[in-house]
Coordinates of C-alpha atoms in Angstrom, one line a residue:
X953 CA 83.7 179.8 56.0
X954 CA 83.8 176.3 54.7
X955 CA 87.3 176.8 53.6
X956 CA 88.4 177.7 57.0
X957 CA 86.7 174.7 58.5
X958 CA 88.7 171.4 58.7
X959 CA 87.4 167.9 59.0
X960 CA 87.6 166.4 62.4
X961 CA 89.3 163.1 62.7
X962 CA 87.1 160.0 62.9
X963 CA 88.6 158.9 66.2
X964 CA 90.7 160.8 68.6
X965 CA 92.9 158.8 70.9
X966 CA 93.0 160.1 74.4
X967 CA 96.3 161.5 75.5
X968 CA 97.8 160.5 78.7
X969 CA 98.5 163.5 80.9
X970 CA 102.1 164.3 81.4
X971 CA 103.7 162.8 84.4
X972 CA 101.1 160.0 84.7
X973 CA 101.9 156.4 84.0
X974 CA 99.7 154.1 82.1
X975 CA 97.9 151.4 84.1
X976 CA 99.9 148.1 84.0
X977 CA 98.2 145.2 82.3
X978 CA 97.4 142.2 84.5
X979 CA 99.8 139.4 83.7
X980 CA 98.5 135.9 83.2
X981 CA 99.9 133.2 85.5
X982 CA 102.6 131.3 83.8
X983 CA 102.0 127.6 83.6
X984 CA 104.9 125.5 84.9
X985 CA 106.9 123.9 82.2
X986 CA 107.2 120.1 81.8
X987 CA 110.8 120.3 83.0
X988 CA 109.8 122.1 86.2
X989 CA 106.9 119.7 86.8
X990 CA 109.4 116.8 86.5
X991 CA 111.8 118.3 89.0
X992 CA 108.9 118.9 91.4
X993 CA 107.8 115.3 91.1
X994 CA 111.3 114.0 91.8
X995 CA 111.6 116.4 94.8
X996 CA 108.4 114.9 96.3
X997 CA 109.7 111.4 95.7
X998 CA 113.0 112.1 97.2
X999 CA 112.1 111.8 100.9
X1000 CA 110.1 108.5 100.6
X1001 CA 112.8 107.2 98.2
X1002 CA 115.5 107.8 100.8
X1003 CA 113.5 106.3 103.6
X1004 CA 112.8 103.2 101.4
X1005 CA 116.5 102.8 100.6
X1006 CA 117.7 103.3 104.2
X1007 CA 115.1 101.3 106.0
X1008 CA 114.1 98.7 103.4
X1009 CA 116.5 98.1 100.5
X1010 CA 119.7 98.5 102.5
X1011 CA 118.7 96.1 105.4
X1012 CA 117.5 93.5 102.8
X1013 CA 120.8 93.6 101.0
X1014 CA 122.8 93.5 104.3
X1015 CA 120.7 90.5 105.5
X1016 CA 121.3 88.7 102.2
X1017 CA 125.0 89.2 102.6
X1018 CA 124.9 88.1 106.3
X1019 CA 123.0 84.9 105.4
X1020 CA 126.2 83.6 103.8
X1021 CA 128.3 84.3 106.9
X1022 CA 128.6 83.3 110.5
X1023 CA 128.1 86.8 111.8
X1024 CA 127.4 86.9 115.6
X1025 CA 127.2 90.7 116.3
X1026 CA 130.4 90.7 118.3
X1027 CA 133.7 89.9 116.6
X1028 CA 134.5 89.3 113.0
X1029 CA 132.5 87.2 110.6
X1030 CA 133.6 84.3 108.3
X1031 CA 132.3 83.7 104.8
X1032 CA 130.4 80.4 104.7
X1033 CA 128.8 80.4 101.3
X1034 CA 125.7 78.2 101.2
X1035 CA 126.5 76.4 104.5
X1036 CA 123.8 78.1 106.4
X1037 CA 121.1 77.2 103.9
X1038 CA 122.4 73.6 103.8
X1039 CA 122.2 73.4 107.6
X1040 CA 118.6 74.5 107.5
X1041 CA 117.6 71.4 105.6
X1042 CA 118.9 69.1 108.5
X1043 CA 117.8 71.4 111.4
X1044 CA 115.1 69.5 113.3
X1045 CA 113.9 72.7 115.1
X1046 CA 113.3 74.4 111.7
X1047 CA 111.0 71.6 110.7
X1048 CA 109.2 71.8 114.0
X1049 CA 108.7 75.6 113.6
X1050 CA 107.6 75.1 110.0
X1051 CA 105.1 72.5 111.0
X1052 CA 103.7 74.7 113.8
X1053 CA 103.4 77.7 111.4
X1054 CA 101.7 75.6 108.7
X1055 CA 99.2 74.3 111.4
X1056 CA 98.6 77.9 112.5
X1057 CA 98.1 79.0 108.9
X1058 CA 95.6 76.2 108.2
X1059 CA 93.5 77.3 111.2
X1060 CA 93.9 81.0 111.0
X1061 CA 93.3 81.8 107.3
X1062 CA 89.9 80.1 106.9
X1063 CA 88.7 81.3 110.3
X1064 CA 89.8 84.8 109.6
X1065 CA 88.1 84.8 106.2
X1066 CA 84.8 83.4 107.6
X1067 CA 84.6 85.8 110.6
X1068 CA 85.6 88.9 108.6
X1069 CA 83.1 88.1 105.8
X1070 CA 80.3 87.1 108.1
X1071 CA 80.7 90.3 110.1
X1072 CA 80.8 92.4 107.0
X1073 CA 77.6 90.8 105.8
X1074 CA 75.9 91.6 109.1
X1075 CA 77.1 95.2 109.1
X1076 CA 76.4 95.9 105.4
X1077 CA 73.2 97.8 106.3
X1078 CA 71.9 101.3 106.6
X1079 CA 71.3 101.7 110.3
X1080 CA 72.7 104.1 112.9
X1081 CA 73.9 101.4 115.2
X1082 CA 76.0 99.9 112.4
X1083 CA 78.6 102.6 112.6
X1084 CA 79.0 101.9 116.3
X1085 CA 79.6 98.2 115.8
X1086 CA 82.0 98.9 113.0
X1087 CA 84.0 101.1 115.4
X1088 CA 83.9 98.6 118.2
X1089 CA 85.0 95.7 116.0
X1090 CA 87.9 97.8 114.6
X1091 CA 89.3 98.8 118.0
X1092 CA 91.3 95.5 118.6
X1093 CA 93.2 96.2 115.3
X1094 CA 94.7 99.4 116.6
X1095 CA 95.3 98.1 120.1
X1096 CA 98.7 96.9 121.1
X1097 CA 99.4 93.2 120.5
X1098 CA 101.0 92.9 123.9
X1099 CA 97.9 94.5 125.6
X1100 CA 95.6 92.2 123.6
X1101 CA 97.7 89.1 124.5
X1102 CA 97.6 90.1 128.2
X1103 CA 93.8 90.3 128.1
X1104 CA 93.6 86.9 126.5
X1105 CA 96.1 85.4 128.9
X1106 CA 93.6 86.3 131.7
X1107 CA 90.6 85.0 129.6
X1108 CA 92.3 81.7 129.0
X1109 CA 93.3 81.0 132.6
X1110 CA 92.2 77.4 133.3
X1111 CA 90.8 78.2 136.8
X1112 CA 89.3 81.6 136.6
X1113 CA 89.4 82.6 133.0
X1114 CA 86.3 84.0 131.4
X1115 CA 86.2 81.4 128.6
X1116 CA 86.3 78.4 130.9
X1117 CA 83.7 80.1 133.2
X1118 CA 81.3 80.5 130.3
X1119 CA 81.9 76.9 129.2
X1120 CA 81.1 75.7 132.8
X1121 CA 77.7 77.3 132.5
X1122 CA 76.9 74.6 129.8
X1123 CA 78.5 71.8 131.8
X1124 CA 81.7 71.8 129.8
X1125 CA 85.0 71.4 131.7
X1126 CA 87.3 73.8 129.8
X1127 CA 90.9 72.7 129.0
X1128 CA 94.1 74.4 130.3
X1129 CA 94.4 76.3 127.0
X1130 CA 97.9 77.6 127.2
X1131 CA 99.4 74.7 129.1
X1132 CA 98.4 71.8 126.9
X1133 CA 100.1 71.1 123.6
X1134 CA 96.9 70.3 121.7
X1135 CA 95.1 73.5 122.8
X1136 CA 97.9 76.1 122.9
X1137 CA 98.0 76.8 119.2
X1138 CA 94.2 76.9 119.0
X1139 CA 94.2 79.5 121.7
X1140 CA 96.7 81.6 119.8
X1141 CA 94.5 81.3 116.7
X1142 CA 91.4 82.5 118.6
X1143 CA 93.2 85.5 119.9
X1144 CA 94.7 86.3 116.5
X1145 CA 91.3 86.1 114.7
X1146 CA 89.7 88.3 117.3
X1147 CA 92.4 90.9 117.2
X1148 CA 92.7 91.2 113.4
X1149 CA 89.3 90.5 111.8
X1150 CA 88.3 94.2 112.0
X1151 CA 90.7 95.3 109.3
X1152 CA 89.6 92.5 106.9
X1153 CA 85.9 93.3 107.8
X1154 CA 86.4 96.9 106.5
X1155 CA 88.0 95.5 103.2
X1156 CA 85.0 93.2 102.7
X1157 CA 82.6 96.0 103.4
X1158 CA 84.2 98.0 100.7
X1159 CA 83.8 95.1 98.3
X1160 CA 80.2 94.5 99.3
X1161 CA 79.2 98.1 98.8
X1162 CA 80.6 97.8 95.3
X1163 CA 78.3 95.0 94.2
X1164 CA 75.6 96.5 92.0
X1165 CA 72.1 96.3 93.5
X1166 CA 70.7 95.3 90.1
X1167 CA 72.3 91.9 90.5
X1168 CA 70.4 91.1 93.7
X1169 CA 67.2 92.5 92.2
X1170 CA 67.5 90.2 89.2
X1171 CA 68.3 87.2 91.4
X1172 CA 65.2 87.9 93.5
X1173 CA 63.1 88.1 90.4
X1174 CA 64.4 84.7 89.3
X1175 CA 63.3 83.3 92.7
X1176 CA 66.8 83.0 94.3
X1177 CA 66.7 82.8 98.1
X1178 CA 69.2 84.4 100.5
X1179 CA 71.8 81.5 100.3
X1180 CA 71.6 81.4 96.5
X1181 CA 72.1 85.2 96.3
X1182 CA 75.1 84.9 98.5
X1183 CA 76.5 81.9 96.5
X1184 CA 75.9 83.1 92.9
X1185 CA 76.0 86.9 93.3
X1186 CA 78.0 87.9 96.4
X1187 CA 80.9 85.5 96.3
X1188 CA 81.7 85.8 92.6
X1189 CA 81.6 89.6 93.0
X1190 CA 84.1 89.4 95.9
X1191 CA 86.7 87.3 94.1
X1192 CA 89.3 90.0 94.0
X1193 CA 88.5 91.2 97.5
X1194 CA 88.8 87.6 98.8
X1195 CA 92.1 87.2 97.1
X1196 CA 93.5 90.4 98.8
X1197 CA 92.2 89.4 102.2
X1198 CA 93.4 85.8 101.9
X1199 CA 96.9 86.9 100.8
X1200 CA 97.2 89.3 103.7
X1201 CA 96.1 86.5 106.1
X1202 CA 98.6 84.1 104.7
X1203 CA 101.5 86.6 105.0
X1204 CA 100.4 87.5 108.5
X1205 CA 100.1 83.9 109.5
X1206 CA 103.6 83.0 108.4
X1207 CA 104.9 86.1 110.3
X1208 CA 103.1 85.4 113.6
X1209 CA 105.4 86.2 116.5
X1210 CA 103.9 88.5 119.2
X1211 CA 101.1 86.2 120.2
X1212 CA 103.4 83.1 120.8
X1213 CA 106.0 85.2 122.5
X1214 CA 103.7 86.8 125.0
X1215 CA 101.2 84.0 125.6
X1216 CA 103.3 80.8 125.6
X1217 CA 107.0 81.6 125.0
X1218 CA 107.0 78.8 122.4
X1219 CA 105.7 76.2 124.7
X1220 CA 104.5 73.8 125.9
X1221 CA 106.9 71.4 124.4
X1222 CA 107.8 73.6 121.5
X1223 CA 104.2 73.3 120.2
X1224 CA 103.9 77.0 119.5
X1225 CA 107.4 77.8 118.2
X1226 CA 106.7 79.6 114.9
X1227 CA 109.1 80.5 112.1
X1228 CA 109.6 84.1 113.2
X1229 CA 109.9 83.1 116.8
X1230 CA 112.6 80.6 115.9
X1231 CA 114.4 83.3 113.8
X1232 CA 114.2 85.6 116.8
X1233 CA 115.7 83.0 119.1
X1234 CA 118.5 82.2 116.7
X1235 CA 119.3 85.9 116.0
X1236 CA 119.0 87.5 119.4
X1237 CA 119.1 84.5 121.7
X1238 CA 121.9 82.4 120.2
X1239 CA 123.5 85.4 118.4
X1240 CA 123.6 83.5 115.2
X1241 CA 122.7 86.4 112.9
X1242 CA 124.0 84.7 109.8
X1243 CA 121.9 81.7 110.3
X1244 CA 118.9 83.8 111.3
X1245 CA 119.2 85.8 108.1
X1246 CA 119.2 82.6 106.1
X1247 CA 116.1 81.5 107.9
X1248 CA 114.5 84.8 107.0
X1249 CA 115.0 84.4 103.3
X1250 CA 113.7 80.8 103.4
X1251 CA 110.6 82.2 105.1
X1252 CA 110.4 84.8 102.4
X1253 CA 110.5 82.2 99.7
X1254 CA 107.8 80.1 101.4
X1255 CA 105.5 83.1 101.7
X1256 CA 106.1 83.9 98.0
X1257 CA 105.2 80.4 96.9
X1258 CA 102.0 80.4 98.9
X1259 CA 101.0 83.8 97.6
X1260 CA 101.6 82.7 94.0
X1261 CA 99.6 79.6 94.6
X1262 CA 96.7 81.6 96.1
X1263 CA 96.8 84.0 93.1
X1264 CA 96.7 81.1 90.6
X1265 CA 93.7 79.5 92.4
X1266 CA 91.9 82.9 92.6
X1267 CA 92.5 83.5 88.8
X1268 CA 91.0 80.0 88.0
X1269 CA 87.9 80.7 90.2
X1270 CA 87.5 84.1 88.5
X1271 CA 87.8 82.6 85.1

């Protein structure tokens, strides 16, 4: 009996019935290789790269080449070398435009900084109405410059304008804002500050919300009042933010065009002819594209110098 009995195997593997396939194992997702990821990155960069070359790099190179010619849109052009740049140095209207632009910059940049920072300080609170005011103050930024200038053209009317009407309530005889040389640029500055401070306000709000609350708490424990907290805590913490906003304001000030074009057409007496307005007149008015291109690169160098000076001053204050 025991001889006939055989030992059973320890483990019996189940046999798959004939004609039935084994279940397929789930495949793990294959990670993309480094080569494939590189190609994908270049593919995503292709479209913005082409747009940058076509609409930025190529026009800059063409303008640089044209600045050495007397190109006038129609007809052939003649190579002049540095003649256009030499003529700029003795062009009296260039110096008038540069003076007006510098005057606008001296008024606009400090006013833009003060209004934007002051508004950001007022709106840096946790209140339901704050969101509404943030939206209202930002609306002029997204509005058309022409539409904004049209509104201000009505507000600055010497007879029935809203600004002079309000001044008359206090016994002040308002000036003819856009028709007097000493007031025309100030009127453009007021409009520009009102139309653009909303964007800078948002930047300052971001900077203010990044200031640690512990700094204010420590300052209050040391007996610092509101002004001392602003001077010794807020301003030092906003150094980089102030540099960004002031740089944007300087660049925007030297590129001002729409306001002067819509409100005053450069008048009265060329008192509001800015650099970009003068470049526009030379290029599309007098058809002196070569000279206008040279003026554009001179303006670029001026903006670059002022931006570098602002960066150096900011770094010193930060140090």
